[in-house]
PDB file of N, CA and C in Angstrom:
ATOM      1  N   UNK A   1      -6.825  -1.897 -13.524  1.00  0.00           N
ATOM      2  CA  UNK A   1      -6.803  -2.177 -12.101  1.00  0.00           C
ATOM      3  C   UNK A   1      -6.927  -3.679 -11.901  1.00  0.00           C
ATOM      4  N   UNK A   2      -6.309  -4.120 -10.835  1.00  0.00           N
ATOM      5  CA  UNK A   2      -6.365  -5.533 -10.494  1.00  0.00           C
ATOM      6  C   UNK A   2      -6.730  -5.685  -9.028  1.00  0.00           C
ATOM      7  N   UNK A   3      -7.556  -6.674  -8.761  1.00  0.00           N
ATOM      8  CA  UNK A   3      -7.909  -7.029  -7.396  1.00  0.00           C
ATOM      9  C   UNK A   3      -7.276  -8.384  -7.112  1.00  0.00           C
ATOM     10  N   UNK A   4      -6.500  -8.445  -6.048  1.00  0.00           N
ATOM     11  CA  UNK A   4      -5.901  -9.699  -5.610  1.00  0.00           C
ATOM     12  C   UNK A   4      -6.551 -10.060  -4.281  1.00  0.00           C
ATOM     13  N   UNK A   5      -6.964 -11.313  -4.157  1.00  0.00           N
ATOM     14  CA  UNK A   5      -7.686 -11.740  -2.956  1.00  0.00           C
ATOM     15  C   UNK A   5      -6.963 -12.872  -2.245  1.00  0.00           C
ATOM     16  N   UNK A   6      -7.112 -12.886  -0.958  1.00  0.00           N
ATOM     17  CA  UNK A   6      -6.685 -13.980  -0.093  1.00  0.00           C
ATOM     18  C   UNK A   6      -7.831 -14.171   0.893  1.00  0.00           C
ATOM     19  N   UNK A   7      -7.961 -15.354   1.483  1.00  0.00           N
ATOM     20  CA  UNK A   7      -8.996 -15.488   2.507  1.00  0.00           C
ATOM     21  C   UNK A   7      -8.802 -14.419   3.591  1.00  0.00           C
ATOM     22  N   UNK A   8      -9.834 -13.637   3.795  1.00  0.00           N
ATOM     23  CA  UNK A   8      -9.793 -12.608   4.826  1.00  0.00           C
ATOM     24  C   UNK A   8      -9.427 -11.224   4.345  1.00  0.00           C
ATOM     25  N   UNK A   9      -9.144 -11.046   3.036  1.00  0.00           N
ATOM     26  CA  UNK A   9      -8.798  -9.703   2.604  1.00  0.00           C
ATOM     27  C   UNK A   9      -8.601  -9.573   1.107  1.00  0.00           C
ATOM     28  N   UNK A  10      -8.364  -8.331   0.680  1.00  0.00           N
ATOM     29  CA  UNK A  10      -8.079  -8.062  -0.729  1.00  0.00           C
ATOM     30  C   UNK A  10      -7.212  -6.815  -0.831  1.00  0.00           C
ATOM     31  N   UNK A  11      -6.559  -6.682  -1.989  1.00  0.00           N
ATOM     32  CA  UNK A  11      -5.765  -5.500  -2.294  1.00  0.00           C
ATOM     33  C   UNK A  11      -6.082  -5.087  -3.725  1.00  0.00           C
ATOM     34  N   UNK A  12      -6.214  -3.790  -3.933  1.00  0.00           N
ATOM     35  CA  UNK A  12      -6.510  -3.233  -5.250  1.00  0.00           C
ATOM     36  C   UNK A  12      -5.272  -2.465  -5.704  1.00  0.00           C
ATOM     37  N   UNK A  13      -4.759  -2.797  -6.890  1.00  0.00           N
ATOM     38  CA  UNK A  13      -3.586  -2.120  -7.421  1.00  0.00           C
ATOM     39  C   UNK A  13      -3.872  -1.591  -8.818  1.00  0.00           C
ATOM     40  N   UNK A  14      -3.094  -0.587  -9.194  1.00  0.00           N
ATOM     41  CA  UNK A  14      -3.155  -0.018 -10.541  1.00  0.00           C
ATOM     42  C   UNK A  14      -1.732  -0.065 -11.088  1.00  0.00           C
ATOM     43  N   UNK A  15      -1.588  -0.535 -12.319  1.00  0.00           N
ATOM     44  CA  UNK A  15      -0.282  -0.615 -12.965  1.00  0.00           C
ATOM     45  C   UNK A  15      -0.349   0.162 -14.270  1.00  0.00           C
ATOM     46  N   UNK A  16       0.545   1.138 -14.412  1.00  0.00           N
ATOM     47  CA  UNK A  16       0.635   1.949 -15.619  1.00  0.00           C
ATOM     48  C   UNK A  16       2.111   2.053 -15.977  1.00  0.00           C
ATOM     49  N   UNK A  17       2.448   1.572 -17.172  1.00  0.00           N
ATOM     50  CA  UNK A  17       3.838   1.572 -17.651  1.00  0.00           C
ATOM     51  C   UNK A  17       4.714   0.862 -16.618  1.00  0.00           C
ATOM     52  N   UNK A  18       5.742   1.543 -16.100  1.00  0.00           N
ATOM     53  CA  UNK A  18       6.636   0.879 -15.144  1.00  0.00           C
ATOM     54  C   UNK A  18       6.379   1.314 -13.699  1.00  0.00           C
ATOM     55  N   UNK A  19       5.166   1.818 -13.423  1.00  0.00           N
ATOM     56  CA  UNK A  19       4.790   2.252 -12.085  1.00  0.00           C
ATOM     57  C   UNK A  19       3.525   1.513 -11.649  1.00  0.00           C
ATOM     58  N   UNK A  20       3.488   1.144 -10.377  1.00  0.00           N
ATOM     59  CA  UNK A  20       2.303   0.503  -9.814  1.00  0.00           C
ATOM     60  C   UNK A  20       1.945   1.226  -8.518  1.00  0.00           C
ATOM     61  N   UNK A  21       0.672   1.143  -8.149  1.00  0.00           N
ATOM     62  CA  UNK A  21       0.206   1.810  -6.941  1.00  0.00           C
ATOM     63  C   UNK A  21      -0.796   0.933  -6.212  1.00  0.00           C
ATOM     64  N   UNK A  22      -0.627   0.836  -4.911  1.00  0.00           N
ATOM     65  CA  UNK A  22      -1.628   0.192  -4.068  1.00  0.00           C
ATOM     66  C   UNK A  22      -2.707   1.238  -3.793  1.00  0.00           C
ATOM     67  N   UNK A  23      -3.922   0.947  -4.201  1.00  0.00           N
ATOM     68  CA  UNK A  23      -5.035   1.875  -4.012  1.00  0.00           C
ATOM     69  C   UNK A  23      -5.799   1.579  -2.731  1.00  0.00           C
ATOM     70  N   UNK A  24      -5.999   0.306  -2.430  1.00  0.00           N
ATOM     71  CA  UNK A  24      -6.760  -0.097  -1.253  1.00  0.00           C
ATOM     72  C   UNK A  24      -6.256  -1.436  -0.756  1.00  0.00           C
ATOM     73  N   UNK A  25      -6.160  -1.562   0.540  1.00  0.00           N
ATOM     74  CA  UNK A  25      -5.848  -2.831   1.198  1.00  0.00           C
ATOM     75  C   UNK A  25      -6.866  -2.990   2.311  1.00  0.00           C
ATOM     76  N   UNK A  26      -7.581  -4.109   2.307  1.00  0.00           N
ATOM     77  CA  UNK A  26      -8.591  -4.348   3.345  1.00  0.00           C
ATOM     78  C   UNK A  26      -8.444  -5.756   3.891  1.00  0.00           C
ATOM     79  N   UNK A  27      -8.480  -5.852   5.213  1.00  0.00           N
ATOM     80  CA  UNK A  27      -8.421  -7.150   5.891  1.00  0.00           C
ATOM     81  C   UNK A  27      -9.559  -7.208   6.897  1.00  0.00           C
ATOM     82  N   UNK A  28     -10.267  -8.307   6.880  1.00  0.00           N
ATOM     83  CA  UNK A  28     -11.343  -8.536   7.848  1.00  0.00           C
ATOM     84  C   UNK A  28     -10.758  -8.384   9.259  1.00  0.00           C
ATOM     85  N   UNK A  29     -11.390  -7.585  10.115  1.00  0.00           N
ATOM     86  CA  UNK A  29     -10.850  -7.397  11.469  1.00  0.00           C
ATOM     87  C   UNK A  29     -10.565  -8.709  12.205  1.00  0.00           C
ATOM     88  N   UNK A  30     -11.354  -9.735  11.965  1.00  0.00           N
ATOM     89  CA  UNK A  30     -11.130 -11.027  12.624  1.00  0.00           C
ATOM     90  C   UNK A  30      -9.881 -11.729  12.107  1.00  0.00           C
ATOM     91  N   UNK A  31      -9.363 -11.290  10.956  1.00  0.00           N
ATOM     92  CA  UNK A  31      -8.177 -11.924  10.353  1.00  0.00           C
ATOM     93  C   UNK A  31      -6.903 -11.110  10.547  1.00  0.00           C
ATOM     94  N   UNK A  32      -6.987  -9.994  11.229  1.00  0.00           N
ATOM     95  CA  UNK A  32      -5.810  -9.142  11.414  1.00  0.00           C
ATOM     96  C   UNK A  32      -4.776  -9.808  12.306  1.00  0.00           C
ATOM     97  N   UNK A  33      -3.512  -9.438  12.057  1.00  0.00           N
ATOM     98  CA  UNK A  33      -2.358  -9.951  12.812  1.00  0.00           C
ATOM     99  C   UNK A  33      -2.125 -11.432  12.547  1.00  0.00           C
ATOM    100  N   UNK A  34      -2.541 -11.880  11.356  1.00  0.00           N
ATOM    101  CA  UNK A  34      -2.349 -13.282  10.948  1.00  0.00           C
ATOM    102  C   UNK A  34      -1.575 -13.394   9.638  1.00  0.00           C
ATOM    103  N   UNK A  35      -0.995 -12.291   9.174  1.00  0.00           N
ATOM    104  CA  UNK A  35      -0.184 -12.319   7.966  1.00  0.00           C
ATOM    105  C   UNK A  35      -0.934 -12.086   6.671  1.00  0.00           C
ATOM    106  N   UNK A  36      -2.228 -11.829   6.751  1.00  0.00           N
ATOM    107  CA  UNK A  36      -3.024 -11.627   5.537  1.00  0.00           C
ATOM    108  C   UNK A  36      -2.542 -10.387   4.786  1.00  0.00           C
ATOM    109  N   UNK A  37      -2.387  -9.283   5.479  1.00  0.00           N
ATOM    110  CA  UNK A  37      -1.969  -8.039   4.821  1.00  0.00           C
ATOM    111  C   UNK A  37      -0.578  -8.183   4.213  1.00  0.00           C
ATOM    112  N   UNK A  38       0.336  -8.802   4.941  1.00  0.00           N
ATOM    113  CA  UNK A  38       1.692  -9.001   4.424  1.00  0.00           C
ATOM    114  C   UNK A  38       1.659  -9.844   3.160  1.00  0.00           C
ATOM    115  N   UNK A  39       0.853 -10.892   3.143  1.00  0.00           N
ATOM    116  CA  UNK A  39       0.730 -11.742   1.956  1.00  0.00           C
ATOM    117  C   UNK A  39       0.128 -10.979   0.792  1.00  0.00           C
ATOM    118  N   UNK A  40      -0.836 -10.114   1.073  1.00  0.00           N
ATOM    119  CA  UNK A  40      -1.453  -9.326   0.005  1.00  0.00           C
ATOM    120  C   UNK A  40      -0.476  -8.311  -0.581  1.00  0.00           C
ATOM    121  N   UNK A  41       0.306  -7.662   0.266  1.00  0.00           N
ATOM    122  CA  UNK A  41       1.298  -6.705  -0.238  1.00  0.00           C
ATOM    123  C   UNK A  41       2.343  -7.439  -1.075  1.00  0.00           C
ATOM    124  N   UNK A  42       2.766  -8.616  -0.622  1.00  0.00           N
ATOM    125  CA  UNK A  42       3.725  -9.408  -1.399  1.00  0.00           C
ATOM    126  C   UNK A  42       3.129  -9.822  -2.745  1.00  0.00           C
ATOM    127  N   UNK A  43       1.870 -10.207  -2.752  1.00  0.00           N
ATOM    128  CA  UNK A  43       1.200 -10.578  -4.009  1.00  0.00           C
ATOM    129  C   UNK A  43       1.107  -9.378  -4.943  1.00  0.00           C
ATOM    130  N   UNK A  44       0.845  -8.197  -4.396  1.00  0.00           N
ATOM    131  CA  UNK A  44       0.777  -6.982  -5.209  1.00  0.00           C
ATOM    132  C   UNK A  44       2.138  -6.668  -5.808  1.00  0.00           C
ATOM    133  N   UNK A  45       3.189  -6.822  -5.022  1.00  0.00           N
ATOM    134  CA  UNK A  45       4.541  -6.576  -5.535  1.00  0.00           C
ATOM    135  C   UNK A  45       4.873  -7.569  -6.643  1.00  0.00           C
ATOM    136  N   UNK A  46       4.518  -8.814  -6.448  1.00  0.00           N
ATOM    137  CA  UNK A  46       4.791  -9.838  -7.457  1.00  0.00           C
ATOM    138  C   UNK A  46       4.014  -9.552  -8.749  1.00  0.00           C
ATOM    139  N   UNK A  47       2.726  -9.274  -8.623  1.00  0.00           N
ATOM    140  CA  UNK A  47       1.900  -8.997  -9.804  1.00  0.00           C
ATOM    141  C   UNK A  47       2.407  -7.760 -10.537  1.00  0.00           C
ATOM    142  N   UNK A  48       2.838  -6.758  -9.792  1.00  0.00           N
ATOM    143  CA  UNK A  48       3.355  -5.536 -10.397  1.00  0.00           C
ATOM    144  C   UNK A  48       4.655  -5.805 -11.144  1.00  0.00           C
ATOM    145  N   UNK A  49       5.526  -6.587 -10.535  1.00  0.00           N
ATOM    146  CA  UNK A  49       6.785  -6.955 -11.179  1.00  0.00           C
ATOM    147  C   UNK A  49       6.523  -7.734 -12.457  1.00  0.00           C
ATOM    148  N   UNK A  50       5.617  -8.693 -12.384  1.00  0.00           N
ATOM    149  CA  UNK A  50       5.272  -9.502 -13.557  1.00  0.00           C
ATOM    150  C   UNK A  50       4.714  -8.641 -14.694  1.00  0.00           C
ATOM    151  N   UNK A  51       4.055  -7.540 -14.342  1.00  0.00           N
ATOM    152  CA  UNK A  51       3.483  -6.645 -15.348  1.00  0.00           C
ATOM    153  C   UNK A  51       4.502  -5.609 -15.846  1.00  0.00           C
ATOM    154  N   UNK A  52       5.725  -5.659 -15.318  1.00  0.00           N
ATOM    155  CA  UNK A  52       6.782  -4.778 -15.790  1.00  0.00           C
ATOM    156  C   UNK A  52       7.016  -3.520 -14.976  1.00  0.00           C
ATOM    157  N   UNK A  53       6.371  -3.410 -13.829  1.00  0.00           N
ATOM    158  CA  UNK A  53       6.569  -2.224 -12.990  1.00  0.00           C
ATOM    159  C   UNK A  53       7.915  -2.302 -12.271  1.00  0.00           C
ATOM    160  N   UNK A  54       8.541  -1.146 -12.125  1.00  0.00           N
ATOM    161  CA  UNK A  54       9.819  -1.055 -11.421  1.00  0.00           C
ATOM    162  C   UNK A  54       9.655  -0.496 -10.008  1.00  0.00           C
ATOM    163  N   UNK A  55       8.554   0.228  -9.772  1.00  0.00           N
ATOM    164  CA  UNK A  55       8.289   0.834  -8.460  1.00  0.00           C
ATOM    165  C   UNK A  55       6.845   0.582  -8.069  1.00  0.00           C
ATOM    166  N   UNK A  56       6.644   0.408  -6.772  1.00  0.00           N
ATOM    167  CA  UNK A  56       5.299   0.247  -6.213  1.00  0.00           C
ATOM    168  C   UNK A  56       5.098   1.383  -5.220  1.00  0.00           C
ATOM    169  N   UNK A  57       4.035   2.160  -5.398  1.00  0.00           N
ATOM    170  CA  UNK A  57       3.757   3.343  -4.586  1.00  0.00           C
ATOM    171  C   UNK A  57       2.481   3.147  -3.770  1.00  0.00           C
ATOM    172  N   UNK A  58       2.328   3.970  -2.732  1.00  0.00           N
ATOM    173  CA  UNK A  58       1.093   4.004  -1.946  1.00  0.00           C
ATOM    174  C   UNK A  58       1.083   5.292  -1.143  1.00  0.00           C
ATOM    175  N   UNK A  59      -0.059   5.558  -0.549  1.00  0.00           N
ATOM    176  CA  UNK A  59      -0.152   6.627   0.435  1.00  0.00           C
ATOM    177  C   UNK A  59      -0.951   6.111   1.609  1.00  0.00           C
ATOM    178  N   UNK A  60      -0.587   6.581   2.793  1.00  0.00           N
ATOM    179  CA  UNK A  60      -1.197   6.106   4.027  1.00  0.00           C
ATOM    180  C   UNK A  60      -1.324   7.289   4.978  1.00  0.00           C
ATOM    181  N   UNK A  61      -2.395   7.298   5.755  1.00  0.00           N
ATOM    182  CA  UNK A  61      -2.588   8.376   6.724  1.00  0.00           C
ATOM    183  C   UNK A  61      -1.464   8.354   7.755  1.00  0.00           C
ATOM    184  N   UNK A  62      -0.936   9.522   8.072  1.00  0.00           N
ATOM    185  CA  UNK A  62       0.142   9.578   9.061  1.00  0.00           C
ATOM    186  C   UNK A  62      -0.327   9.125  10.440  1.00  0.00           C
ATOM    187  N   UNK A  63      -1.634   9.108  10.662  1.00  0.00           N
ATOM    188  CA  UNK A  63      -2.198   8.666  11.936  1.00  0.00           C
ATOM    189  C   UNK A  63      -2.385   7.154  12.010  1.00  0.00           C
ATOM    190  N   UNK A  64      -2.161   6.437  10.907  1.00  0.00           N
ATOM    191  CA  UNK A  64      -2.378   4.992  10.855  1.00  0.00           C
ATOM    192  C   UNK A  64      -1.054   4.260  11.113  1.00  0.00           C
ATOM    193  N   UNK A  65      -0.674   4.197  12.381  1.00  0.00           N
ATOM    194  CA  UNK A  65       0.617   3.615  12.763  1.00  0.00           C
ATOM    195  C   UNK A  65       0.734   2.143  12.364  1.00  0.00           C
ATOM    196  N   UNK A  66      -0.346   1.390  12.481  1.00  0.00           N
ATOM    197  CA  UNK A  66      -0.294  -0.039  12.139  1.00  0.00           C
ATOM    198  C   UNK A  66       0.001  -0.232  10.652  1.00  0.00           C
ATOM    199  N   UNK A  67      -0.676   0.529   9.800  1.00  0.00           N
ATOM    200  CA  UNK A  67      -0.451   0.406   8.362  1.00  0.00           C
ATOM    201  C   UNK A  67       0.951   0.868   7.991  1.00  0.00           C
ATOM    202  N   UNK A  68       1.401   1.952   8.594  1.00  0.00           N
ATOM    203  CA  UNK A  68       2.757   2.430   8.303  1.00  0.00           C
ATOM    204  C   UNK A  68       3.797   1.389   8.702  1.00  0.00           C
ATOM    205  N   UNK A  69       3.611   0.747   9.844  1.00  0.00           N
ATOM    206  CA  UNK A  69       4.545  -0.296  10.285  1.00  0.00           C
ATOM    207  C   UNK A  69       4.525  -1.483   9.322  1.00  0.00           C
ATOM    208  N   UNK A  70       3.344  -1.864   8.852  1.00  0.00           N
ATOM    209  CA  UNK A  70       3.226  -2.955   7.881  1.00  0.00           C
ATOM    210  C   UNK A  70       4.023  -2.623   6.627  1.00  0.00           C
ATOM    211  N   UNK A  71       3.780  -1.437   6.063  1.00  0.00           N
ATOM    212  CA  UNK A  71       4.444  -1.082   4.811  1.00  0.00           C
ATOM    213  C   UNK A  71       5.953  -0.970   4.991  1.00  0.00           C
ATOM    214  N   UNK A  72       6.395  -0.420   6.104  1.00  0.00           N
ATOM    215  CA  UNK A  72       7.838  -0.341   6.349  1.00  0.00           C
ATOM    216  C   UNK A  72       8.438  -1.741   6.465  1.00  0.00           C
ATOM    217  N   UNK A  73       7.733  -2.653   7.131  1.00  0.00           N
ATOM    218  CA  UNK A  73       8.213  -4.033   7.248  1.00  0.00           C
ATOM    219  C   UNK A  73       8.263  -4.732   5.893  1.00  0.00           C
ATOM    220  N   UNK A  74       7.438  -4.270   4.958  1.00  0.00           N
ATOM    221  CA  UNK A  74       7.412  -4.836   3.606  1.00  0.00           C
ATOM    222  C   UNK A  74       8.408  -4.153   2.676  1.00  0.00           C
ATOM    223  N   UNK A  75       9.214  -3.227   3.204  1.00  0.00           N
ATOM    224  CA  UNK A  75      10.265  -2.609   2.414  1.00  0.00           C
ATOM    225  C   UNK A  75       9.953  -1.260   1.804  1.00  0.00           C
ATOM    226  N   UNK A  76       8.820  -0.659   2.151  1.00  0.00           N
ATOM    227  CA  UNK A  76       8.486   0.666   1.644  1.00  0.00           C
ATOM    228  C   UNK A  76       9.215   1.728   2.462  1.00  0.00           C
ATOM    229  N   UNK A  77       9.572   2.811   1.788  1.00  0.00           N
ATOM    230  CA  UNK A  77      10.208   3.937   2.463  1.00  0.00           C
ATOM    231  C   UNK A  77       9.390   5.198   2.186  1.00  0.00           C
ATOM    232  N   UNK A  78       9.320   6.099   3.156  1.00  0.00           N
ATOM    233  CA  UNK A  78       8.597   7.357   2.947  1.00  0.00           C
ATOM    234  C   UNK A  78       9.252   8.180   1.841  1.00  0.00           C
ATOM    235  N   UNK A  79       8.418   8.787   0.999  1.00  0.00           N
ATOM    236  CA  UNK A  79       8.933   9.619  -0.088  1.00  0.00           C
ATOM    237  C   UNK A  79       8.375  11.034  -0.055  1.00  0.00           C
ATOM    238  N   UNK A  80       7.348  11.270   0.748  1.00  0.00           N
ATOM    239  CA  UNK A  80       6.783  12.613   0.806  1.00  0.00           C
ATOM    240  C   UNK A  80       5.585  12.681   1.730  1.00  0.00           C
ATOM    241  N   UNK A  81       4.980  13.861   1.773  1.00  0.00           N
ATOM    242  CA  UNK A  81       3.823  14.125   2.649  1.00  0.00           C
ATOM    243  C   UNK A  81       2.849  15.020   1.907  1.00  0.00           C
ATOM    244  N   UNK A  82       1.578  14.698   2.024  1.00  0.00           N
ATOM    245  CA  UNK A  82       0.510  15.553   1.485  1.00  0.00           C
ATOM    246  C   UNK A  82      -0.277  16.078   2.679  1.00  0.00           C
ATOM    247  N   UNK A  83      -0.072  17.330   2.981  1.00  0.00           N
ATOM    248  CA  UNK A  83      -0.699  17.938   4.166  1.00  0.00           C
ATOM    249  C   UNK A  83      -2.215  18.006   4.020  1.00  0.00           C
ATOM    250  N   UNK A  84      -2.921  17.595   5.090  1.00  0.00           N
ATOM    251  CA  UNK A  84      -4.376  17.699   5.123  1.00  0.00           C
ATOM    252  C   UNK A  84      -5.100  16.869   4.081  1.00  0.00           C
ATOM    253  N   UNK A  85      -4.489  15.797   3.614  1.00  0.00           N
ATOM    254  CA  UNK A  85      -5.038  15.013   2.503  1.00  0.00           C
ATOM    255  C   UNK A  85      -6.320  14.269   2.863  1.00  0.00           C
ATOM    256  N   UNK A  86      -6.375  13.703   4.056  1.00  0.00           N
ATOM    257  CA  UNK A  86      -7.542  12.921   4.468  1.00  0.00           C
ATOM    258  C   UNK A  86      -8.467  13.756   5.343  1.00  0.00           C
ATOM    259  N   UNK A  87      -9.732  13.876   4.929  1.00  0.00           N
ATOM    260  CA  UNK A  87     -10.759  14.541   5.715  1.00  0.00           C
ATOM    261  C   UNK A  87     -11.279  13.523   6.722  1.00  0.00           C
ATOM    262  N   UNK A  88     -11.144  13.818   7.998  1.00  0.00           N
ATOM    263  CA  UNK A  88     -11.555  12.873   9.040  1.00  0.00           C
ATOM    264  C   UNK A  88     -13.023  12.990   9.422  1.00  0.00           C
ATOM    265  N   UNK A  89     -13.758  13.899   8.768  1.00  0.00           N
ATOM    266  CA  UNK A  89     -15.197  13.981   8.972  1.00  0.00           C
ATOM    267  C   UNK A  89     -15.641  14.766  10.181  1.00  0.00           C
ATOM    268  N   UNK A  90     -14.699  15.206  11.006  1.00  0.00           N
ATOM    269  CA  UNK A  90     -15.053  15.966  12.199  1.00  0.00           C
ATOM    270  C   UNK A  90     -14.489  17.388  12.140  1.00  0.00           C
ATOM    271  N   UNK A  91     -14.152  17.810  10.924  1.00  0.00           N
ATOM    272  CA  UNK A  91     -13.562  19.130  10.758  1.00  0.00           C
ATOM    273  C   UNK A  91     -12.047  19.121  10.788  1.00  0.00           C
ATOM    274  N   UNK A  92     -11.476  17.975  11.096  1.00  0.00           N
ATOM    275  CA  UNK A  92     -10.015  17.876  11.114  1.00  0.00           C
ATOM    276  C   UNK A  92      -9.542  17.045   9.924  1.00  0.00           C
ATOM    277  N   UNK A  93      -8.253  17.008   9.752  1.00  0.00           N
ATOM    278  CA  UNK A  93      -7.687  16.238   8.645  1.00  0.00           C
ATOM    279  C   UNK A  93      -6.407  15.554   9.099  1.00  0.00           C
ATOM    280  N   UNK A  94      -5.953  14.608   8.284  1.00  0.00           N
ATOM    281  CA  UNK A  94      -4.692  13.907   8.534  1.00  0.00           C
ATOM    282  C   UNK A  94      -3.842  14.020   7.282  1.00  0.00           C
ATOM    283  N   UNK A  95      -2.554  14.087   7.493  1.00  0.00           N
ATOM    284  CA  UNK A  95      -1.630  14.103   6.360  1.00  0.00           C
ATOM    285  C   UNK A  95      -1.527  12.708   5.765  1.00  0.00           C
ATOM    286  N   UNK A  96      -1.218  12.660   4.478  1.00  0.00           N
ATOM    287  CA  UNK A  96      -0.894  11.398   3.812  1.00  0.00           C
ATOM    288  C   UNK A  96       0.623  11.308   3.708  1.00  0.00           C
ATOM    289  N   UNK A  97       1.145  10.154   4.036  1.00  0.00           N
ATOM    290  CA  UNK A  97       2.556   9.868   3.826  1.00  0.00           C
ATOM    291  C   UNK A  97       2.634   9.048   2.540  1.00  0.00           C
ATOM    292  N   UNK A  98       3.398   9.536   1.563  1.00  0.00           N
ATOM    293  CA  UNK A  98       3.598   8.752   0.349  1.00  0.00           C
ATOM    294  C   UNK A  98       4.803   7.859   0.588  1.00  0.00           C
ATOM    295  N   UNK A  99       4.706   6.635   0.080  1.00  0.00           N
ATOM    296  CA  UNK A  99       5.757   5.642   0.272  1.00  0.00           C
ATOM    297  C   UNK A  99       5.987   4.903  -1.042  1.00  0.00           C
ATOM    298  N   UNK A 100       7.174   4.354  -1.196  1.00  0.00           N
ATOM    299  CA  UNK A 100       7.495   3.604  -2.413  1.00  0.00           C
ATOM    300  C   UNK A 100       8.446   2.470  -2.077  1.00  0.00           C
ATOM    301  N   UNK A 101       8.418   1.477  -2.969  1.00  0.00           N
ATOM    302  CA  UNK A 101       9.304   0.316  -2.858  1.00  0.00           C
ATOM    303  C   UNK A 101       9.794  -0.017  -4.249  1.00  0.00           C
ATOM    304  N   UNK A 102      11.097  -0.188  -4.376  1.00  0.00           N
ATOM    305  CA  UNK A 102      11.667  -0.618  -5.656  1.00  0.00           C
ATOM    306  C   UNK A 102      11.349  -2.084  -5.861  1.00  0.00           C
ATOM    307  N   UNK A 103      10.965  -2.427  -7.082  1.00  0.00           N
ATOM    308  CA  UNK A 103      10.670  -3.812  -7.424  1.00  0.00           C
ATOM    309  C   UNK A 103      11.811  -4.450  -8.202  1.00  0.00           C
ATOM    310  N   UNK A 104      12.860  -3.698  -8.417  1.00  0.00           N
ATOM    311  CA  UNK A 104      14.028  -4.201  -9.121  1.00  0.00           C
ATOM    312  C   UNK A 104      14.958  -4.910  -8.150  1.00  0.00           C
ATOM    313  N   UNK A 105      15.546  -5.990  -8.600  1.00  0.00           N
ATOM    314  CA  UNK A 105      16.496  -6.715  -7.765  1.00  0.00           C
ATOM    315  C   UNK A 105      17.739  -5.860  -7.570  1.00  0.00           C
ATOM    316  N   UNK A 106      18.264  -5.817  -6.339  1.00  0.00           N
ATOM    317  CA  UNK A 106      19.491  -5.049  -6.118  1.00  0.00           C
ATOM    318  C   UNK A 106      20.644  -5.630  -6.921  1.00  0.00           C
ATOM    319  N   UNK A 107      21.502  -4.750  -7.411  1.00  0.00           N
ATOM    320  CA  UNK A 107      22.644  -5.229  -8.198  1.00  0.00           C
ATOM    321  C   UNK A 107      23.933  -5.095  -7.427  1.00  0.00           C
TER     322      UNK A 107
END
């Protein structure tokens, strides 16, 4: 696992063989909407590529519109859904949307 940091946030990634996964992305609320998350996702993609990964994966709650918009803007596309994956603590749950981004240059 690798932790990449920028002022105001961090991202945790796991790289195994030619696959990488974003495990956690956190940005200080006071630093949101300032490009910190976008820079962290770009750094994760770069580090994953440098380590030989061809794909970068993640999962995000379907209720987290801001995070989904961020990942889509960074080039991730939905690849699946895990029903009831996140326990919301009040007896309800949210689905996880799995997303992926190719790290290979288009030919």
